[in-house]
Amino acid sequence: MRRIAAAMEAGITARTALAEHTGLDPEMVDAVLDRMVQLGMVSAETLGGACADGGCGGCSARAVCGGAPGADAPARRGPVLLTLRRLPPGR
């Protein structure tokens, strides 16, 4: 978590860039980010209106967002803004 938090503080925000910067697999980055959201270290905000009305057919992110047919689609579709939160000392 510390490596991902440090990378986010340095301005690295894309999941693939976080994986490259930290040396972690993208799946591990996703798991760590999910845990950071659960712990309140990162806030997650769905960016409304990002998905086309016609679905995923022409979307360049269809393979990674989870909205594509056959994928384990998450409760939210489309891009999500993750923001690192400043926590009080000792937390």
Short mmCIF file of C-alpha atoms in Angstrom, two decimals:
data_model
loop_
_atom_site.label_atom_id
_atom_site.label_comp_id
_atom_site.label_asym_id
_atom_site.label_seq_id
_atom_site.Cartn_x
_atom_site.Cartn_y
_atom_site.Cartn_z
CA MET A 1 0.00 0.00 0.00
CA ARG A 2 2.81 2.39 0.78
CA ARG A 3 4.32 2.06 -2.69
CA ILE A 4 0.99 2.77 -4.35
CA ALA A 5 0.26 5.69 -2.00
CA ALA A 6 3.71 7.16 -2.67
CA ALA A 7 3.21 6.81 -6.43
CA MET A 8 -0.18 8.50 -6.22
CA GLU A 9 1.33 11.33 -4.15
CA ALA A 10 3.93 11.71 -6.92
CA GLY A 11 1.11 12.23 -9.42
CA ILE A 12 0.91 8.76 -10.95
CA THR A 13 -2.77 8.00 -11.31
CA ALA A 14 -3.35 5.45 -14.08
CA ARG A 15 -3.62 1.84 -12.98
CA THR A 16 -1.13 0.65 -15.60
CA ALA A 17 1.32 3.41 -14.66
CA LEU A 18 0.97 2.49 -10.98
CA ALA A 19 1.77 -1.13 -11.86
CA GLU A 20 4.82 -0.14 -13.92
CA HIS A 21 6.09 2.32 -11.30
CA THR A 22 5.68 -0.05 -8.34
CA GLY A 23 6.61 -3.28 -10.13
CA LEU A 24 3.32 -4.87 -9.06
CA ASP A 25 1.01 -6.86 -11.33
CA PRO A 26 -2.05 -4.85 -12.47
CA GLU A 27 -4.31 -7.32 -10.62
CA MET A 28 -2.38 -6.64 -7.40
CA VAL A 29 -2.68 -2.88 -7.97
CA ASP A 30 -6.46 -3.32 -8.33
CA ALA A 31 -6.62 -5.35 -5.12
CA VAL A 32 -4.54 -2.81 -3.21
CA LEU A 33 -6.61 0.10 -4.54
CA ASP A 34 -9.83 -1.71 -3.55
CA ARG A 35 -8.44 -2.24 -0.05
CA MET A 36 -7.33 1.40 0.18
CA VAL A 37 -10.88 2.46 -0.70
CA GLN A 38 -12.28 0.14 2.00
CA LEU A 39 -9.88 1.62 4.56
CA GLY A 40 -10.79 5.18 3.60
CA MET A 41 -7.29 5.94 2.31
CA VAL A 42 -8.60 6.53 -1.22
CA SER A 43 -11.95 7.90 -2.31
CA ALA A 44 -13.60 6.50 -5.43
CA GLU A 45 -15.96 8.60 -7.54
CA THR A 46 -17.66 7.28 -10.66
CA LEU A 47 -17.29 9.79 -13.47
CA GLY A 48 -20.87 10.16 -14.65
CA GLY A 49 -21.79 10.13 -18.29
CA ALA A 50 -18.56 8.45 -19.33
CA CYS A 51 -20.17 5.41 -20.93
CA ALA A 52 -21.81 5.73 -24.33
CA ASP A 53 -25.52 4.99 -24.59
CA GLY A 54 -24.79 2.30 -27.17
CA GLY A 55 -22.72 0.23 -24.75
CA CYS A 56 -19.13 -0.91 -24.90
CA GLY A 57 -18.84 -1.71 -28.62
CA GLY A 58 -16.66 1.23 -29.66
CA CYS A 59 -15.14 2.05 -26.29
CA SER A 60 -11.36 1.85 -26.04
CA ALA A 61 -11.60 0.89 -22.34
CA ARG A 62 -14.08 -1.96 -22.83
CA ALA A 63 -11.49 -4.64 -22.04
CA VAL A 64 -10.52 -3.15 -18.68
CA CYS A 65 -13.58 -1.41 -17.23
CA GLY A 66 -15.63 -4.54 -16.62
CA GLY A 67 -18.61 -3.42 -18.64
CA ALA A 68 -17.86 -5.66 -21.61
CA PRO A 69 -20.08 -8.72 -22.18
CA GLY A 70 -18.65 -11.79 -20.49
CA ALA A 71 -16.65 -9.76 -17.99
CA ASP A 72 -17.29 -9.86 -14.28
CA ALA A 73 -18.97 -6.46 -14.44
CA PRO A 74 -18.62 -4.37 -11.29
CA ALA A 75 -21.55 -2.48 -9.78
CA ARG A 76 -20.33 0.71 -11.45
CA ARG A 77 -19.33 1.07 -15.09
CA GLY A 78 -16.91 3.40 -16.75
CA PRO A 79 -13.96 5.33 -15.41
CA VAL A 80 -13.56 5.92 -11.69
CA LEU A 81 -11.64 8.82 -10.18
CA LEU A 82 -9.45 7.65 -7.28
CA THR A 83 -8.21 10.34 -4.91
CA LEU A 84 -5.61 9.73 -2.22
CA ARG A 85 -6.79 11.08 1.13
CA ARG A 86 -4.62 12.58 3.83
CA LEU A 87 -5.17 10.54 6.98
CA PRO A 88 -4.46 11.72 10.49
CA PRO A 89 -1.08 10.62 11.93
CA GLY A 90 -1.10 7.16 13.43
CA ARG A 91 -3.77 5.78 11.15
#
